[in-house]
Amino acid sequence: MTVSTTPSVARPTVVAAGTPRRTPRWWADVGGVAAGLSLLVVTALWVSNGGVQQIAGGGADAISASGRLTGLWASDLLLLQVLLMARIPLVERAFGQDRLARWHRWSGFTSFWLMITHIVLITLGYAGATHANAFAELWDMIWTYPGMLLATAGTAALLMVVMTSIRMARRRLRYESWHLLHLYAYLGAGLALPHQLWTGTDFIASAASTVYWWSLYAVSAGAVLTYRIAIPAWRSWRHRLVVSHITAEGPGLTSVYLSGHRLDRLPVRAGQFFQWRFLDGYGWSRAHPYSLSATPHGQMLRITVKDLGDGSARVASLRPGTRALIEGPYGKLSGEVYRGGPVVLLACGIGITPLLALLGDLPYSPGQATLVYRARGESDIAFRDELEWFAANRGVRRVFLFGKRAERPSWLPAEYADYADADALRRVAPQIAISDVYICGPDAWAEAARTAARAAGTPADQVHTELFSW
């Protein structure tokens, strides 16, 4: 494991642009409590509408009451799921994209199975009350109850989203196809609304119920329209980003430099990412997440893209003047969480890009920053000149690790398979236990690096990661 500090004349720009205000530390706690309270509220509304009495009475009414409760929980979780991925800036910065995506997935599957349980219990309860066949009752409900045809179509849309979100199915789909199918979740939630508001006992039984559910739907729809459509459209129009030039950084690796208007007013931090759409022809509507690979300085932005698929391969052929649409910035892998003092940055492959931007942004002292860069070989090291400048001018210690993957889950290459992960990390970064640790790379590698940092004594709130898996 060799530490290199060779000087170079290449100097990256490190002057930071205007940055967004710091996220209050208590915001994450408030968000979590609010989510839990929403489930308690819908349960309390169900109780106030006679749910407990019906359960106690037994029979068909008890089954129907249980079905109503599971339906309320399913609806509440579905709307919370929408809010989790509505790209609300404070939520994004408080929790981070990878944690939100994980919660979105859990709440989505839970909501779906509660919805299926709701359908089964309601059907059995109604069939039991009229002594009808359950399948005949379901058919009658779909065709005769107000809003049920729309709800059935919404259920079908949600079923498609859930089926394509199963890990095995996701592996067989291109990201662009999966993302398009995933948008049908909004359609599913919208189609269920008329059924609930027209015939849902717990939606219309009291003024409190009606106000709560209308408010929750309005907030969810408003968040999506505001943060997924209106603000991205406004920022794209305001800053009018265009491709200035592109540079090949290595085999299959391309940097795109973008100029625009009033970039000093773009509320972005080094380490964050945008969803990018380049107006270069067919397929422009598919957004791709790319991190900034240089510290934003108010005059130009830079992203660096590895050729990993159709969308990323097109980046190398972008022409100067091509317009870009943006959503973001997103993510919490930024200097906002830096406490000062020692910092260790662990990068693997294209994961170097946000960490390179952070090297230019974080206010560490000479000798306090250690960059560990995992790559297949010498030829795969990107931004060598910039890394040498950081070593010579800001005292960054660099550790390059080359070679094929280890057979066991590890952040180390196979050559160092005899080392324990945590021991190796302590060796290359002796101050790891008191450092802020930033990690970016493939999911399995990043998880192994995070585990090693924790095992080496780094507190959980000082280990910062950002995953881009879907």
Coordinates of C-alpha atoms in Angstrom, one line a residue:
M1 CA 0.0 0.0 0.0
T2 CA 1.9 3.0 -1.3
V3 CA 1.3 6.6 -0.4
S4 CA 2.2 9.0 -3.2
T5 CA 2.6 12.8 -3.0
T6 CA 4.2 13.7 -6.4
P7 CA 3.6 17.4 -7.2
S8 CA 2.1 18.7 -10.4
V9 CA 1.3 22.0 -12.1
A10 CA -2.4 21.2 -12.7
R11 CA -4.5 23.1 -10.2
P12 CA -8.3 22.5 -9.9
T13 CA -10.6 25.4 -9.0
V14 CA -11.5 25.2 -5.3
V15 CA -13.5 28.4 -4.8
A16 CA -16.9 27.4 -3.5
A17 CA -20.1 28.9 -4.9
G18 CA -23.0 30.1 -2.8
T19 CA -24.3 27.1 -0.8
P20 CA -27.7 26.3 0.7
R21 CA -28.3 26.8 4.3
R22 CA -27.3 24.1 6.7
T23 CA -30.0 21.5 7.5
P24 CA -31.1 21.6 11.1
R25 CA -30.0 18.5 13.0
W26 CA -33.4 18.1 14.5
W27 CA -35.2 17.9 11.1
A28 CA -34.5 14.1 10.8
D29 CA -36.1 13.4 14.2
V30 CA -39.1 15.6 13.4
G31 CA -39.6 13.8 10.0
G32 CA -39.5 10.4 11.6
V33 CA -41.9 11.4 14.4
A34 CA -44.3 12.9 11.9
A35 CA -44.4 9.7 9.8
G36 CA -45.1 7.6 12.9
L37 CA -47.8 10.0 14.1
S38 CA -49.6 9.8 10.7
L39 CA -50.2 6.1 11.3
L40 CA -51.4 6.8 14.8
V41 CA -53.8 9.4 13.5
V42 CA -55.4 7.1 10.9
T43 CA -55.7 4.4 13.5
A44 CA -57.4 6.9 15.9
L45 CA -59.8 8.0 13.2
W46 CA -60.7 4.4 12.6
V47 CA -61.3 3.9 16.3
S48 CA -63.5 7.0 16.5
N49 CA -65.6 5.7 13.6
G50 CA -66.5 2.5 15.5
G51 CA -63.7 0.2 14.4
V52 CA -63.0 -1.3 17.8
Q53 CA -66.7 -1.9 18.5
Q54 CA -67.1 -3.7 15.2
I55 CA -64.1 -5.9 15.9
A56 CA -65.5 -6.8 19.4
G57 CA -68.9 -7.7 17.8
G58 CA -67.3 -10.4 15.7
G59 CA -68.6 -11.9 12.5
A60 CA -68.7 -10.2 9.1
D61 CA -68.5 -6.7 10.6
A62 CA -65.3 -7.6 12.4
I63 CA -63.7 -8.8 9.1
S64 CA -64.8 -5.6 7.3
A65 CA -63.5 -3.4 10.1
S66 CA -60.1 -5.1 9.9
G67 CA -60.2 -4.6 6.2
R68 CA -60.9 -0.9 6.6
L69 CA -58.0 -0.6 9.0
T70 CA -55.5 -2.3 6.7
G71 CA -56.7 -0.1 3.9
L72 CA -56.1 3.0 5.9
W73 CA -52.6 1.9 6.8
A74 CA -51.9 1.0 3.2
S75 CA -53.1 4.4 2.0
D76 CA -51.1 6.3 4.6
L77 CA -47.9 4.4 3.8
L78 CA -48.5 4.9 0.1
L79 CA -48.7 8.7 0.5
L80 CA -45.7 8.6 2.8
Q81 CA -43.8 6.7 0.1
V82 CA -44.7 9.4 -2.3
L83 CA -43.4 12.1 0.1
L84 CA -40.1 10.2 0.7
M85 CA -39.2 10.4 -3.0
A86 CA -40.8 13.8 -3.7
R87 CA -37.2 15.3 -3.6
I88 CA -38.1 17.7 -0.7
P89 CA -34.8 19.5 -0.2
L90 CA -34.7 19.4 3.7
V91 CA -35.8 15.7 3.6
E92 CA -33.1 14.9 1.1
R93 CA -30.4 16.6 3.1
A94 CA -31.6 15.3 6.4
F95 CA -31.7 11.6 5.5
G96 CA -29.7 11.2 2.3
Q97 CA -30.8 9.6 -1.0
D98 CA -29.7 6.0 -0.2
R99 CA -31.6 5.9 3.1
L100 CA -34.7 7.5 1.6
A101 CA -34.6 5.0 -1.3
R102 CA -34.4 2.1 1.3
W103 CA -37.3 3.4 3.3
H104 CA -39.3 4.1 0.1
R105 CA -38.8 0.4 -0.9
W106 CA -39.8 -0.9 2.5
S107 CA -42.9 1.3 2.8
G108 CA -43.8 0.4 -0.8
F109 CA -43.8 -3.3 -0.3
T110 CA -45.6 -3.0 3.1
S111 CA -48.2 -0.7 1.7
F112 CA -48.8 -3.1 -1.2
W113 CA -49.4 -6.2 1.0
L114 CA -51.6 -4.2 3.3
M115 CA -53.6 -3.2 0.3
I116 CA -54.0 -6.8 -0.8
T117 CA -55.0 -7.7 2.7
H118 CA -57.6 -4.9 2.7
I119 CA -59.1 -6.2 -0.6
V120 CA -59.3 -9.8 0.7
L121 CA -60.8 -8.8 4.1
I122 CA -63.3 -6.3 2.7
T123 CA -64.5 -8.8 0.1
L124 CA -64.9 -11.6 2.7
G125 CA -66.6 -9.2 5.1
Y126 CA -69.1 -8.0 2.5
A127 CA -69.7 -11.5 1.2
G128 CA -70.3 -12.8 4.8
A129 CA -72.8 -10.1 5.5
T130 CA -74.9 -11.0 2.5
H131 CA -74.1 -14.8 2.5
A132 CA -72.7 -14.4 -1.1
N133 CA -69.8 -16.1 -2.9
A134 CA -66.6 -14.1 -2.3
F135 CA -65.6 -14.0 -6.0
A136 CA -69.1 -12.9 -7.0
E137 CA -69.0 -10.2 -4.3
L138 CA -65.7 -8.9 -5.5
W139 CA -67.0 -8.8 -9.1
D140 CA -70.1 -7.0 -8.0
M141 CA -68.0 -4.5 -6.0
I142 CA -65.8 -3.7 -8.9
W143 CA -68.7 -3.1 -11.4
T144 CA -71.3 -1.4 -9.1
Y145 CA -69.5 0.6 -6.4
P146 CA -68.5 4.2 -7.3
G147 CA -64.8 4.6 -8.2
M148 CA -64.1 0.8 -7.9
L149 CA -63.1 0.5 -11.6
L150 CA -60.6 3.2 -11.2
A151 CA -59.3 1.6 -8.0
T152 CA -58.9 -1.7 -9.8
A153 CA -56.9 0.0 -12.5
G154 CA -54.8 1.7 -9.8
T155 CA -54.2 -1.7 -8.1
A156 CA -53.0 -3.2 -11.4
A157 CA -50.6 -0.3 -11.9
L158 CA -49.2 -0.7 -8.3
L159 CA -48.9 -4.5 -8.9
M160 CA -46.8 -3.8 -12.0
V161 CA -44.6 -1.4 -10.0
V162 CA -44.1 -3.9 -7.2
M163 CA -43.4 -6.9 -9.5
T164 CA -40.7 -4.9 -11.4
S165 CA -39.2 -3.7 -8.1
I166 CA -38.4 -7.2 -7.0
R167 CA -34.6 -7.6 -7.1
M168 CA -34.6 -10.4 -9.6
A169 CA -36.9 -8.5 -12.0
R170 CA -34.8 -5.3 -11.6
R171 CA -31.7 -7.1 -12.8
R172 CA -33.4 -8.0 -16.1
L173 CA -34.5 -4.4 -16.8
R174 CA -32.6 -1.5 -18.1
Y175 CA -32.6 1.4 -15.7
E176 CA -34.5 3.6 -18.2
S177 CA -37.3 0.9 -18.5
W178 CA -37.5 0.4 -14.8
H179 CA -37.7 4.1 -14.1
L180 CA -40.5 4.6 -16.7
L181 CA -42.5 1.7 -15.2
H182 CA -42.0 3.0 -11.7
L183 CA -43.7 6.3 -12.5
Y184 CA -47.0 4.3 -12.7
A185 CA -47.0 4.3 -8.9
Y186 CA -48.2 7.9 -9.1
L187 CA -51.0 6.8 -11.4
G188 CA -52.0 4.0 -9.0
A189 CA -52.2 6.3 -6.1
G190 CA -54.2 8.8 -8.1
L191 CA -56.7 6.3 -9.4
A192 CA -57.4 5.0 -5.8
L193 CA -58.5 8.5 -4.6
P194 CA -62.0 8.7 -6.0
H195 CA -62.9 5.2 -4.5
Q196 CA -61.7 6.3 -1.1
L197 CA -63.4 9.6 -1.0
W198 CA -66.7 8.4 -2.5
T199 CA -67.3 5.2 -0.6
G200 CA -64.6 4.9 2.1
T201 CA -66.4 4.9 5.5
D202 CA -63.3 6.2 7.3
F203 CA -62.7 9.0 4.8
I204 CA -66.2 10.5 4.9
A205 CA -67.6 9.5 8.4
S206 CA -66.4 12.6 10.1
A207 CA -65.1 16.1 9.3
A208 CA -61.8 15.3 10.9
S209 CA -61.3 12.2 8.7
T210 CA -62.2 14.2 5.6
V211 CA -59.9 17.1 6.5
Y212 CA -57.0 14.7 7.3
W213 CA -57.2 12.7 4.1
W214 CA -57.7 15.6 1.8
S215 CA -54.8 17.4 3.4
L216 CA -52.5 14.4 3.1
Y217 CA -53.4 13.9 -0.5
A218 CA -53.0 17.6 -1.2
V219 CA -49.6 17.8 0.5
S220 CA -48.3 14.7 -1.3
A221 CA -49.5 15.9 -4.7
G222 CA -48.3 19.4 -4.0
A223 CA -44.8 18.1 -3.1
V224 CA -44.5 16.1 -6.3
L225 CA -45.7 19.0 -8.5
T226 CA -43.4 21.5 -6.7
Y227 CA -40.2 19.6 -6.2
R228 CA -40.3 17.1 -9.1
I229 CA -41.7 19.4 -11.8
A230 CA -42.0 23.1 -11.0
I231 CA -38.6 23.8 -9.3
P232 CA -36.6 21.6 -11.7
A233 CA -38.2 23.4 -14.7
W234 CA -37.6 26.8 -13.1
R235 CA -34.0 26.1 -12.3
S236 CA -33.3 24.7 -15.8
W237 CA -34.8 27.8 -17.3
R238 CA -33.1 30.2 -14.9
H239 CA -29.6 28.8 -15.2
R240 CA -29.8 27.6 -18.9
L241 CA -27.0 25.1 -18.7
V242 CA -25.3 24.2 -21.9
V243 CA -22.3 21.9 -22.7
S244 CA -19.2 24.0 -22.9
H245 CA -16.8 21.2 -23.8
I246 CA -16.0 17.6 -23.0
T247 CA -12.8 15.9 -22.1
A248 CA -11.8 12.2 -22.1
E249 CA -10.4 11.3 -18.7
G250 CA -9.5 7.7 -19.6
P251 CA -11.0 4.6 -21.2
G252 CA -14.7 4.9 -21.1
L253 CA -14.5 8.0 -18.8
T254 CA -15.7 11.4 -20.0
S255 CA -15.9 14.8 -18.2
V256 CA -18.6 17.3 -19.3
Y257 CA -18.1 21.0 -18.5
L258 CA -21.2 23.1 -18.4
S259 CA -21.7 26.8 -18.4
G260 CA -24.8 28.7 -17.6
H261 CA -26.4 31.8 -16.2
R262 CA -26.1 32.9 -12.5
L263 CA -24.5 29.6 -11.4
D264 CA -23.3 31.4 -8.3
R265 CA -27.0 31.3 -7.2
L266 CA -27.4 27.6 -7.7
P267 CA -27.8 26.1 -4.2
V268 CA -25.4 23.2 -4.6
R269 CA -22.6 21.8 -2.5
A270 CA -19.6 19.8 -3.5
G271 CA -20.4 16.1 -3.4
Q272 CA -24.0 16.4 -4.4
F273 CA -25.6 15.2 -7.6
F274 CA -28.2 16.2 -10.1
Q275 CA -30.5 14.2 -12.4
W276 CA -29.4 15.2 -15.9
R277 CA -31.2 15.3 -19.2
F278 CA -29.3 16.4 -22.3
L279 CA -31.4 17.7 -25.2
D280 CA -29.3 15.8 -27.8
G281 CA -32.1 13.9 -29.5
Y282 CA -34.1 10.7 -28.9
G283 CA -34.0 9.5 -25.3
W284 CA -33.5 13.0 -23.9
S285 CA -36.4 12.5 -21.4
R286 CA -34.5 9.8 -19.4
A287 CA -32.8 11.3 -16.4
H288 CA -29.5 10.0 -15.1
P289 CA -27.9 10.8 -11.7
Y290 CA -24.4 12.2 -12.0
S291 CA -22.4 13.8 -9.2
L292 CA -20.3 17.0 -9.6
S293 CA -16.7 16.0 -10.1
A294 CA -15.3 19.4 -9.3
T295 CA -16.1 22.0 -6.6
P296 CA -18.8 24.3 -7.9
H297 CA -17.3 27.8 -8.2
G298 CA -20.2 29.8 -9.7
Q299 CA -18.9 29.9 -13.3
M300 CA -18.9 26.3 -14.6
L301 CA -20.0 22.8 -13.4
R302 CA -18.3 19.6 -14.2
I303 CA -19.6 16.0 -14.2
T304 CA -17.7 12.9 -15.1
V305 CA -19.5 9.9 -16.5
K306 CA -18.3 6.3 -17.0
D307 CA -19.7 4.4 -20.0
L308 CA -21.9 1.9 -18.2
G309 CA -25.0 1.9 -20.5
D310 CA -27.0 3.6 -23.2
G311 CA -27.4 6.9 -21.4
S312 CA -23.9 7.2 -20.1
A313 CA -22.4 6.1 -23.5
R314 CA -24.1 9.0 -25.2
V315 CA -22.3 11.6 -23.0
A316 CA -19.0 11.1 -24.9
S317 CA -20.7 12.3 -28.1
L318 CA -22.3 15.5 -26.7
R319 CA -21.7 18.6 -28.7
P320 CA -20.8 22.1 -27.3
G321 CA -24.0 24.1 -27.0
T322 CA -26.2 21.1 -26.1
R323 CA -28.8 22.2 -23.6
A324 CA -29.1 20.4 -20.2
L325 CA -32.1 20.1 -17.9
I326 CA -31.5 19.4 -14.2
E327 CA -33.3 18.1 -11.2
G328 CA -31.6 18.7 -7.9
P329 CA -29.2 19.1 -6.2
Y330 CA -29.7 16.0 -4.2
G331 CA -27.8 14.0 -1.5
K332 CA -26.0 14.6 1.8
L333 CA -22.5 13.5 0.8
S334 CA -21.3 17.0 1.3
G335 CA -19.3 19.3 3.6
E336 CA -22.5 20.1 5.5
V337 CA -21.8 17.0 7.7
Y338 CA -18.0 17.7 8.1
R339 CA -17.1 18.4 11.7
G340 CA -13.6 19.6 11.0
G341 CA -10.3 17.8 11.7
P342 CA -9.1 14.6 10.1
V343 CA -11.0 13.3 7.1
V344 CA -10.7 10.0 5.2
L345 CA -12.2 9.6 1.7
L346 CA -12.7 6.1 0.3
A347 CA -13.3 5.9 -3.4
C348 CA -13.8 3.0 -5.8
G349 CA -13.9 3.5 -9.6
I350 CA -16.2 6.2 -10.7
G351 CA -16.9 6.9 -7.0
I352 CA -13.9 9.2 -7.1
T353 CA -16.0 12.0 -8.7
P354 CA -18.0 13.4 -5.7
L355 CA -15.0 12.8 -3.4
L356 CA -12.7 14.8 -5.8
A357 CA -15.2 17.7 -5.5
L358 CA -15.1 17.4 -1.7
L359 CA -11.3 17.5 -1.7
G360 CA -11.6 21.0 -3.1
D361 CA -14.3 22.1 -0.7
L362 CA -13.6 20.7 2.8
P363 CA -11.6 23.1 5.0
Y364 CA -9.0 20.5 6.3
S365 CA -5.5 21.4 7.2
P366 CA -2.4 20.0 5.5
G367 CA -1.9 16.4 6.4
Q368 CA -5.5 15.9 7.7
A369 CA -7.0 14.4 4.6
T370 CA -6.4 10.9 3.3
L371 CA -7.7 9.6 0.0
V372 CA -7.9 5.9 -0.6
Y373 CA -8.6 5.2 -4.2
R374 CA -9.4 1.6 -5.3
A375 CA -9.0 0.9 -9.1
R376 CA -8.2 -2.0 -11.3
G377 CA -4.8 -0.7 -12.4
E378 CA -2.6 2.4 -12.9
S379 CA -4.4 3.2 -16.2
D380 CA -7.8 3.4 -14.5
I381 CA -6.7 6.3 -12.2
A382 CA -8.7 9.3 -13.2
F383 CA -7.8 13.0 -12.5
R384 CA -4.2 12.1 -11.7
D385 CA -3.0 15.7 -12.2
E386 CA -5.6 17.1 -9.9
L387 CA -4.9 14.5 -7.2
E388 CA -1.2 15.4 -7.4
W389 CA -2.0 19.0 -7.0
F390 CA -4.0 18.3 -3.9
A391 CA -1.1 16.2 -2.6
A392 CA 1.5 19.0 -3.3
N393 CA -0.6 22.0 -2.3
R394 CA -3.0 20.8 0.4
G395 CA -1.1 17.9 1.9
V396 CA -3.5 15.2 0.9
R397 CA -2.2 11.7 1.5
R398 CA -3.1 9.3 -1.3
V399 CA -3.3 5.6 -1.2
F400 CA -3.9 3.7 -4.4
L401 CA -5.0 0.1 -4.2
F402 CA -4.9 -1.9 -7.5
G403 CA -5.9 -5.4 -8.5
K404 CA -8.9 -7.7 -8.9
R405 CA -11.6 -8.1 -6.4
A406 CA -11.1 -10.3 -3.4
E407 CA -13.1 -13.5 -3.2
R408 CA -14.6 -12.5 0.1
P409 CA -16.7 -9.3 0.6
S410 CA -14.0 -6.7 1.2
W411 CA -13.0 -3.2 0.2
L412 CA -9.5 -4.5 -0.3
P413 CA -8.3 -6.0 -3.6
A414 CA -7.3 -9.7 -3.7
E415 CA -3.7 -8.9 -3.2
Y416 CA -4.4 -7.9 0.3
A417 CA -6.9 -10.6 1.1
D418 CA -4.8 -11.7 4.1
Y419 CA -5.4 -8.4 5.8
A420 CA -8.5 -7.9 8.0
D421 CA -10.6 -5.1 6.6
A422 CA -10.5 -2.9 9.7
D423 CA -6.8 -3.5 10.4
A424 CA -5.9 -2.5 6.8
L425 CA -8.0 0.7 7.2
R426 CA -6.2 1.6 10.4
R427 CA -2.9 1.1 8.7
V428 CA -3.6 3.4 5.8
A429 CA -5.5 5.9 7.9
P430 CA -4.2 5.8 11.5
Q431 CA -6.7 8.5 12.6
I432 CA -9.7 6.7 11.2
A433 CA -11.5 6.4 14.5
I434 CA -11.6 10.2 15.0
S435 CA -12.1 11.1 11.3
D436 CA -15.1 12.0 9.2
V437 CA -15.2 9.2 6.6
Y438 CA -16.7 9.7 3.1
I439 CA -17.4 6.6 1.0
C440 CA -18.5 6.3 -2.6
G441 CA -18.3 3.3 -4.9
P442 CA -20.3 0.2 -6.0
D443 CA -22.8 -0.8 -3.4
A444 CA -21.1 -4.0 -2.2
W445 CA -17.7 -2.3 -2.0
A446 CA -19.2 0.7 -0.2
E447 CA -20.9 -1.5 2.3
A448 CA -17.7 -3.4 3.0
A449 CA -15.8 -0.1 3.4
R450 CA -18.5 1.3 5.8
T451 CA -18.4 -1.9 7.9
A452 CA -14.6 -1.6 8.0
A453 CA -14.8 2.0 9.2
R454 CA -17.2 1.1 11.9
A455 CA -15.1 -1.8 13.0
A456 CA -12.1 0.5 13.1
G457 CA -13.9 2.6 15.7
T458 CA -15.4 5.4 13.6
P459 CA -18.8 6.5 15.1
A460 CA -21.8 5.8 12.9
D461 CA -22.6 9.5 12.5
Q462 CA -19.2 10.2 11.1
V463 CA -19.4 7.6 8.3
H464 CA -21.1 9.3 5.3
T465 CA -22.1 7.3 2.2
E466 CA -24.3 7.9 -0.9
L467 CA -25.6 5.0 -2.9
F468 CA -27.1 5.3 -6.4
S469 CA -28.5 1.8 -6.8
W470 CA -32.0 1.3 -8.1

